[in-house]
Amino acid sequence: MGKMPDTVSIQDNAGLLVLAVDDEARGLSEIKYLLESSPLIRRVLTAFDAAEALRILRGDYEQEVMARTKSGLPPVDAVFADINMPGLSGMDLARVLSAFRYPPALVFVTGVEERDALVTAFDVGALDFINKPINEERVLKAISRVADRVGRTAAPAPTAPSASAQAAEPSDDEVIPVELGGTIKLVPRASVRYVEAQGDYARLHTQDGSHLVRIPLAQLEERWANAGFVRIHRSYLVALPLVSELRMTANGYAVVIGTGDGAKELPVSRRHTKELKERIVRPPKSGW
């Protein structure tokens, strides 16, 4: 596993946007207070665990985060994360961040008993670490290091395709955190065959089963459009490369996902039929 690449960011004079992650309310409140006390910090987002942090970084709750991603910026300038958290740990979070196209800077917050994890932390590209109990001077030093990195990493010059177009394309290695039996499992997007709407939630269907996530289908449709996923029905989003058939049935068109015993037939609504046909005959984009 390689180190996370340098953050690519453009900042104005408004200051840094950062995310603090800690499963303990007292610890989260303390790091948030100290971060907000720095004149270099514009805004502090918070998450009580790594799974919630990933949802924030995907832009599920924050329009500003989504806008930054689409503009070719990291979702936030830095993540300040506790290492020892239930479910997904800070180290697990770091591994996911390393797959981002434009990863934020990462600062670990660690207790004395977690010092053995620091070597591994730097292996995944952590910019700095702060020991608990948290010291204000140490937090300010870490913020300064983040600001220095942001200041010395210029955004790439637009090329063909443009930087903004590339930013709209999610990373091929994107993973989705799902809760399964009290634990957090990371589901690679590449393993998803189709997605089914279930109210304000979506169910990801893979070869091995299905997983319910707290993301509306419309949001996944927008985010995964350039990754080969297409809406075929108000209730379904499918991985276009896995469509093996488009057939006419007594109730209209339907697609078949996969082949053999694992094949799945899904309905295509009338309003989506034309676009689906065009996407099927259109030469595929490089990468899917």
Short mmCIF file of C-alpha atoms in Angstrom, two decimals:
data_model
loop_
_atom_site.label_atom_id
_atom_site.label_comp_id
_atom_site.label_asym_id
_atom_site.label_seq_id
_atom_site.Cartn_x
_atom_site.Cartn_y
_atom_site.Cartn_z
CA MET A 1 0.00 0.00 0.00
CA GLY A 2 1.54 3.28 -1.10
CA LYS A 3 1.39 6.64 0.51
CA MET A 4 -1.42 9.03 -0.27
CA PRO A 5 -0.39 11.47 -2.99
CA ASP A 6 0.11 15.12 -2.10
CA THR A 7 -3.09 17.05 -1.62
CA VAL A 8 -4.05 19.20 -4.60
CA SER A 9 -5.98 22.26 -3.50
CA ILE A 10 -6.68 25.90 -4.15
CA GLN A 11 -7.51 28.10 -1.19
CA ASP A 12 -8.77 31.64 -0.99
CA ASN A 13 -8.33 33.89 2.03
CA ALA A 14 -11.34 32.34 3.79
CA GLY A 15 -9.24 29.62 5.44
CA LEU A 16 -9.26 25.84 5.61
CA LEU A 17 -12.19 23.44 5.59
CA VAL A 18 -11.41 20.44 7.83
CA LEU A 19 -13.17 17.35 9.16
CA ALA A 20 -12.73 16.07 12.74
CA VAL A 21 -13.53 12.41 13.47
CA ASP A 22 -13.76 10.87 16.96
CA ASP A 23 -16.20 8.35 18.42
CA GLU A 24 -15.97 9.98 21.87
CA ALA A 25 -18.12 13.10 22.24
CA ARG A 26 -15.67 14.77 24.65
CA GLY A 27 -12.70 14.15 22.37
CA LEU A 28 -14.61 15.39 19.32
CA SER A 29 -15.75 18.52 21.12
CA GLU A 30 -12.21 19.27 22.30
CA ILE A 31 -10.51 18.88 18.91
CA LYS A 32 -13.29 20.89 17.25
CA TYR A 33 -12.85 23.73 19.75
CA LEU A 34 -9.08 23.84 19.27
CA LEU A 35 -9.36 23.70 15.48
CA GLU A 36 -11.89 26.53 15.45
CA SER A 37 -9.59 28.64 17.63
CA SER A 38 -7.05 28.85 14.80
CA PRO A 39 -7.36 31.82 12.41
CA LEU A 40 -6.26 29.46 9.62
CA ILE A 41 -9.44 27.40 9.97
CA ARG A 42 -12.63 28.61 8.29
CA ARG A 43 -14.96 25.73 9.11
CA VAL A 44 -14.88 22.43 11.03
CA LEU A 45 -17.13 19.51 10.06
CA THR A 46 -17.52 16.66 12.55
CA ALA A 47 -18.23 12.92 12.44
CA PHE A 48 -18.68 10.41 15.28
CA ASP A 49 -17.17 7.51 13.31
CA ALA A 50 -15.30 6.71 10.10
CA ALA A 51 -18.42 5.56 8.26
CA GLU A 52 -20.11 8.92 8.87
CA ALA A 53 -16.89 10.67 7.85
CA LEU A 54 -16.92 8.88 4.49
CA ARG A 55 -20.53 9.87 3.92
CA ILE A 56 -19.59 13.51 4.59
CA LEU A 57 -16.59 13.25 2.27
CA ARG A 58 -18.84 11.86 -0.48
CA GLY A 59 -20.95 15.01 -0.18
CA ASP A 60 -24.02 13.24 1.21
CA TYR A 61 -24.71 16.06 3.67
CA GLU A 62 -22.63 19.00 2.49
CA GLN A 63 -23.13 20.85 -0.80
CA GLU A 64 -19.79 22.57 -0.30
CA VAL A 65 -17.99 19.22 -0.17
CA MET A 66 -19.67 18.03 -3.36
CA ALA A 67 -18.89 21.32 -5.11
CA ARG A 68 -15.21 21.08 -4.16
CA THR A 69 -14.98 17.53 -5.50
CA LYS A 70 -16.58 18.52 -8.80
CA SER A 71 -14.14 21.43 -9.07
CA GLY A 72 -11.07 19.20 -8.78
CA LEU A 73 -10.36 19.86 -5.10
CA PRO A 74 -10.15 17.46 -2.16
CA PRO A 75 -13.55 17.19 -0.41
CA VAL A 76 -11.95 18.92 2.60
CA ASP A 77 -8.45 20.28 3.13
CA ALA A 78 -7.66 17.96 6.02
CA VAL A 79 -9.09 15.15 8.15
CA PHE A 80 -8.19 15.02 11.87
CA ALA A 81 -9.06 11.44 12.86
CA ASP A 82 -8.79 9.34 15.99
CA ILE A 83 -7.03 6.03 15.30
CA ASN A 84 -8.87 3.80 17.77
CA MET A 85 -12.55 3.81 16.77
CA PRO A 86 -15.08 0.95 16.68
CA GLY A 87 -16.11 -0.43 13.30
CA LEU A 88 -13.90 1.32 10.77
CA SER A 89 -10.75 2.51 12.55
CA GLY A 90 -8.73 5.59 11.72
CA MET A 91 -6.34 3.32 9.82
CA ASP A 92 -9.22 1.91 7.76
CA LEU A 93 -10.31 5.45 7.00
CA ALA A 94 -6.78 6.31 5.88
CA ARG A 95 -6.75 3.41 3.43
CA VAL A 96 -10.01 4.63 1.88
CA LEU A 97 -8.73 8.21 1.66
CA SER A 98 -5.62 6.99 -0.15
CA ALA A 99 -7.87 5.87 -3.03
CA PHE A 100 -9.42 9.33 -3.49
CA ARG A 101 -8.48 11.11 -6.71
CA TYR A 102 -7.62 14.20 -4.64
CA PRO A 103 -7.15 13.04 -1.02
CA PRO A 104 -7.21 15.51 1.85
CA ALA A 105 -4.29 15.84 4.22
CA LEU A 106 -4.54 13.40 7.11
CA VAL A 107 -3.65 14.08 10.76
CA PHE A 108 -4.05 11.28 13.29
CA VAL A 109 -5.12 11.93 16.88
CA THR A 110 -3.79 9.12 19.08
CA GLY A 111 -3.66 8.03 22.69
CA VAL A 112 -0.40 6.93 24.31
CA GLU A 113 -1.38 3.26 23.99
CA GLU A 114 -1.71 3.70 20.22
CA ARG A 115 1.86 4.89 19.55
CA ASP A 116 2.75 1.54 18.02
CA ALA A 117 0.33 2.38 15.21
CA LEU A 118 2.24 5.52 14.22
CA VAL A 119 4.72 3.73 11.96
CA THR A 120 1.83 2.25 10.04
CA ALA A 121 0.09 5.63 10.08
CA PHE A 122 2.92 7.26 8.21
CA ASP A 123 3.00 4.34 5.78
CA VAL A 124 -0.43 5.46 4.60
CA GLY A 125 0.71 9.05 4.19
CA ALA A 126 -0.40 10.75 7.41
CA LEU A 127 0.92 14.31 7.41
CA ASP A 128 1.15 14.55 11.20
CA PHE A 129 -0.13 13.10 14.47
CA ILE A 130 -1.33 14.58 17.75
CA ASN A 131 -0.97 12.68 21.01
CA LYS A 132 -3.76 12.56 23.58
CA PRO A 133 -4.35 14.36 25.89
CA ILE A 134 -4.59 17.01 23.20
CA ASN A 135 -2.27 19.98 23.52
CA GLU A 136 -3.32 23.28 21.96
CA GLU A 137 0.20 24.11 20.79
CA ARG A 138 0.49 20.73 19.08
CA VAL A 139 -2.87 21.18 17.32
CA LEU A 140 -1.83 24.61 16.04
CA LYS A 141 1.43 23.14 14.75
CA ALA A 142 -0.47 20.44 12.85
CA ILE A 143 -2.80 23.06 11.38
CA SER A 144 0.23 25.04 10.23
CA ARG A 145 1.60 21.96 8.48
CA VAL A 146 -1.72 21.44 6.72
CA ALA A 147 -1.79 25.08 5.63
CA ASP A 148 1.77 24.80 4.33
CA ARG A 149 0.87 21.74 2.26
CA VAL A 150 -2.24 23.40 0.85
CA GLY A 151 -0.26 26.51 0.04
CA ARG A 152 2.53 24.72 -1.81
CA THR A 153 0.40 22.32 -3.86
CA ALA A 154 -1.03 24.09 -6.85
CA ALA A 155 -3.95 22.76 -8.81
CA PRO A 156 -2.99 20.96 -12.05
CA ALA A 157 -3.25 22.93 -15.27
CA PRO A 158 -6.37 22.02 -17.27
CA THR A 159 -5.73 19.48 -19.99
CA ALA A 160 -7.94 17.41 -22.25
CA PRO A 161 -10.12 16.21 -20.65
CA SER A 162 -10.44 19.24 -18.40
CA ALA A 163 -9.62 19.11 -14.72
CA SER A 164 -13.26 19.75 -13.82
CA ALA A 165 -14.40 16.90 -16.02
CA GLN A 166 -11.88 14.57 -14.40
CA ALA A 167 -13.03 15.65 -10.95
CA ALA A 168 -16.59 14.69 -11.77
CA GLU A 169 -15.37 11.15 -12.41
CA PRO A 170 -15.15 9.24 -9.15
CA SER A 171 -12.06 7.17 -8.49
CA ASP A 172 -12.09 3.64 -9.93
CA ASP A 173 -11.23 2.43 -6.43
CA GLU A 174 -14.20 4.04 -4.69
CA VAL A 175 -15.60 1.99 -1.85
CA ILE A 176 -18.90 2.30 0.00
CA PRO A 177 -19.06 1.68 3.77
CA VAL A 178 -22.04 -0.49 4.74
CA GLU A 179 -23.18 -1.71 8.14
CA LEU A 180 -23.47 -5.48 8.40
CA GLY A 181 -24.30 -7.27 11.65
CA GLY A 182 -22.86 -4.51 13.82
CA THR A 183 -19.67 -4.21 11.77
CA ILE A 184 -18.65 -1.95 8.90
CA LYS A 185 -17.84 -3.56 5.55
CA LEU A 186 -16.26 -1.78 2.59
CA VAL A 187 -17.98 -2.65 -0.69
CA PRO A 188 -16.01 -1.76 -3.86
CA ARG A 189 -18.12 0.07 -6.42
CA ALA A 190 -16.72 -2.26 -9.07
CA SER A 191 -18.52 -5.17 -7.38
CA VAL A 192 -21.97 -3.52 -7.63
CA ARG A 193 -24.16 -5.01 -10.39
CA TYR A 194 -27.19 -2.80 -9.87
CA VAL A 195 -28.73 -0.50 -7.26
CA GLU A 196 -32.34 -0.61 -6.11
CA ALA A 197 -34.16 2.35 -4.55
CA GLN A 198 -35.76 1.74 -1.17
CA GLY A 199 -37.26 5.02 -0.02
CA ASP A 200 -34.49 7.41 0.99
CA TYR A 201 -32.08 4.47 1.01
CA ALA A 202 -30.51 2.39 -1.74
CA ARG A 203 -29.72 -1.32 -1.85
CA LEU A 204 -26.45 -2.28 -3.54
CA HIS A 205 -26.67 -5.66 -5.26
CA THR A 206 -23.41 -7.55 -5.75
CA GLN A 207 -22.64 -11.11 -6.79
CA ASP A 208 -22.37 -12.07 -3.12
CA GLY A 209 -25.51 -10.42 -1.79
CA SER A 210 -27.04 -7.00 -1.14
CA HIS A 211 -26.32 -4.10 1.19
CA LEU A 212 -28.56 -1.23 2.32
CA VAL A 213 -26.91 2.20 2.40
CA ARG A 214 -28.21 5.58 3.50
CA ILE A 215 -27.81 7.24 0.12
CA PRO A 216 -30.71 8.21 -2.21
CA LEU A 217 -30.65 6.54 -5.63
CA ALA A 218 -30.67 9.94 -7.38
CA GLN A 219 -27.44 10.88 -5.65
CA LEU A 220 -25.73 7.66 -6.71
CA GLU A 221 -27.01 8.21 -10.25
CA GLU A 222 -25.30 11.60 -10.39
CA ARG A 223 -22.09 10.48 -8.72
CA TRP A 224 -21.64 7.27 -10.71
CA ALA A 225 -22.78 8.52 -14.12
CA ASN A 226 -19.22 8.64 -15.46
CA ALA A 227 -18.38 5.25 -13.97
CA GLY A 228 -20.68 3.29 -16.28
CA PHE A 229 -23.90 3.33 -14.26
CA VAL A 230 -27.18 4.32 -15.92
CA ARG A 231 -30.73 4.84 -14.64
CA ILE A 232 -33.19 2.44 -16.29
CA HIS A 233 -36.19 2.91 -14.00
CA ARG A 234 -37.24 5.08 -11.07
CA SER A 235 -36.21 2.16 -8.87
CA TYR A 236 -33.06 0.89 -10.60
CA LEU A 237 -29.56 1.99 -11.50
CA VAL A 238 -27.44 -0.58 -13.38
CA ALA A 239 -23.77 -1.12 -14.25
CA LEU A 240 -23.96 -0.75 -18.02
CA PRO A 241 -20.94 -3.00 -18.79
CA LEU A 242 -22.79 -5.87 -17.06
CA VAL A 243 -25.92 -5.56 -19.24
CA SER A 244 -25.96 -8.72 -21.38
CA GLU A 245 -29.37 -8.26 -23.02
CA LEU A 246 -32.03 -5.66 -23.77
CA ARG A 247 -35.23 -7.57 -24.51
CA MET A 248 -38.87 -6.82 -25.23
CA THR A 249 -41.38 -8.30 -22.79
CA ALA A 250 -45.16 -8.18 -22.48
CA ASN A 251 -44.75 -5.20 -20.14
CA GLY A 252 -42.16 -3.33 -22.18
CA TYR A 253 -38.37 -3.45 -22.30
CA ALA A 254 -36.19 -5.18 -19.74
CA VAL A 255 -32.44 -5.62 -19.28
CA VAL A 256 -30.59 -8.71 -18.19
CA ILE A 257 -27.65 -8.20 -15.84
CA GLY A 258 -24.99 -10.90 -16.09
CA THR A 259 -25.30 -14.34 -17.61
CA GLY A 260 -26.05 -17.91 -16.57
CA ASP A 261 -27.57 -18.79 -13.22
CA GLY A 262 -26.64 -15.42 -11.75
CA ALA A 263 -28.46 -13.40 -14.43
CA LYS A 264 -31.05 -10.89 -13.22
CA GLU A 265 -33.84 -9.32 -15.31
CA LEU A 266 -34.87 -5.75 -14.46
CA PRO A 267 -37.62 -3.58 -15.98
CA VAL A 268 -36.83 -0.53 -18.10
CA SER A 269 -39.31 2.33 -17.85
CA ARG A 270 -40.57 3.99 -21.02
CA ARG A 271 -38.94 7.34 -20.19
CA HIS A 272 -35.50 5.72 -19.83
CA THR A 273 -35.66 3.41 -22.86
CA LYS A 274 -34.32 5.85 -25.44
CA GLU A 275 -31.34 6.93 -23.34
CA LEU A 276 -30.52 3.32 -22.49
CA LYS A 277 -30.50 2.30 -26.14
CA GLU A 278 -28.21 5.22 -26.97
CA ARG A 279 -25.84 4.31 -24.14
CA ILE A 280 -25.71 0.67 -25.22
CA VAL A 281 -24.72 1.48 -28.82
CA ARG A 282 -22.40 4.36 -27.86
CA PRO A 283 -18.69 3.43 -27.85
CA PRO A 284 -17.65 2.88 -24.22
CA LYS A 285 -15.49 5.42 -22.43
CA SER A 286 -11.98 4.44 -21.53
CA GLY A 287 -11.96 2.91 -18.06
CA TRP A 288 -15.28 1.06 -18.07
#
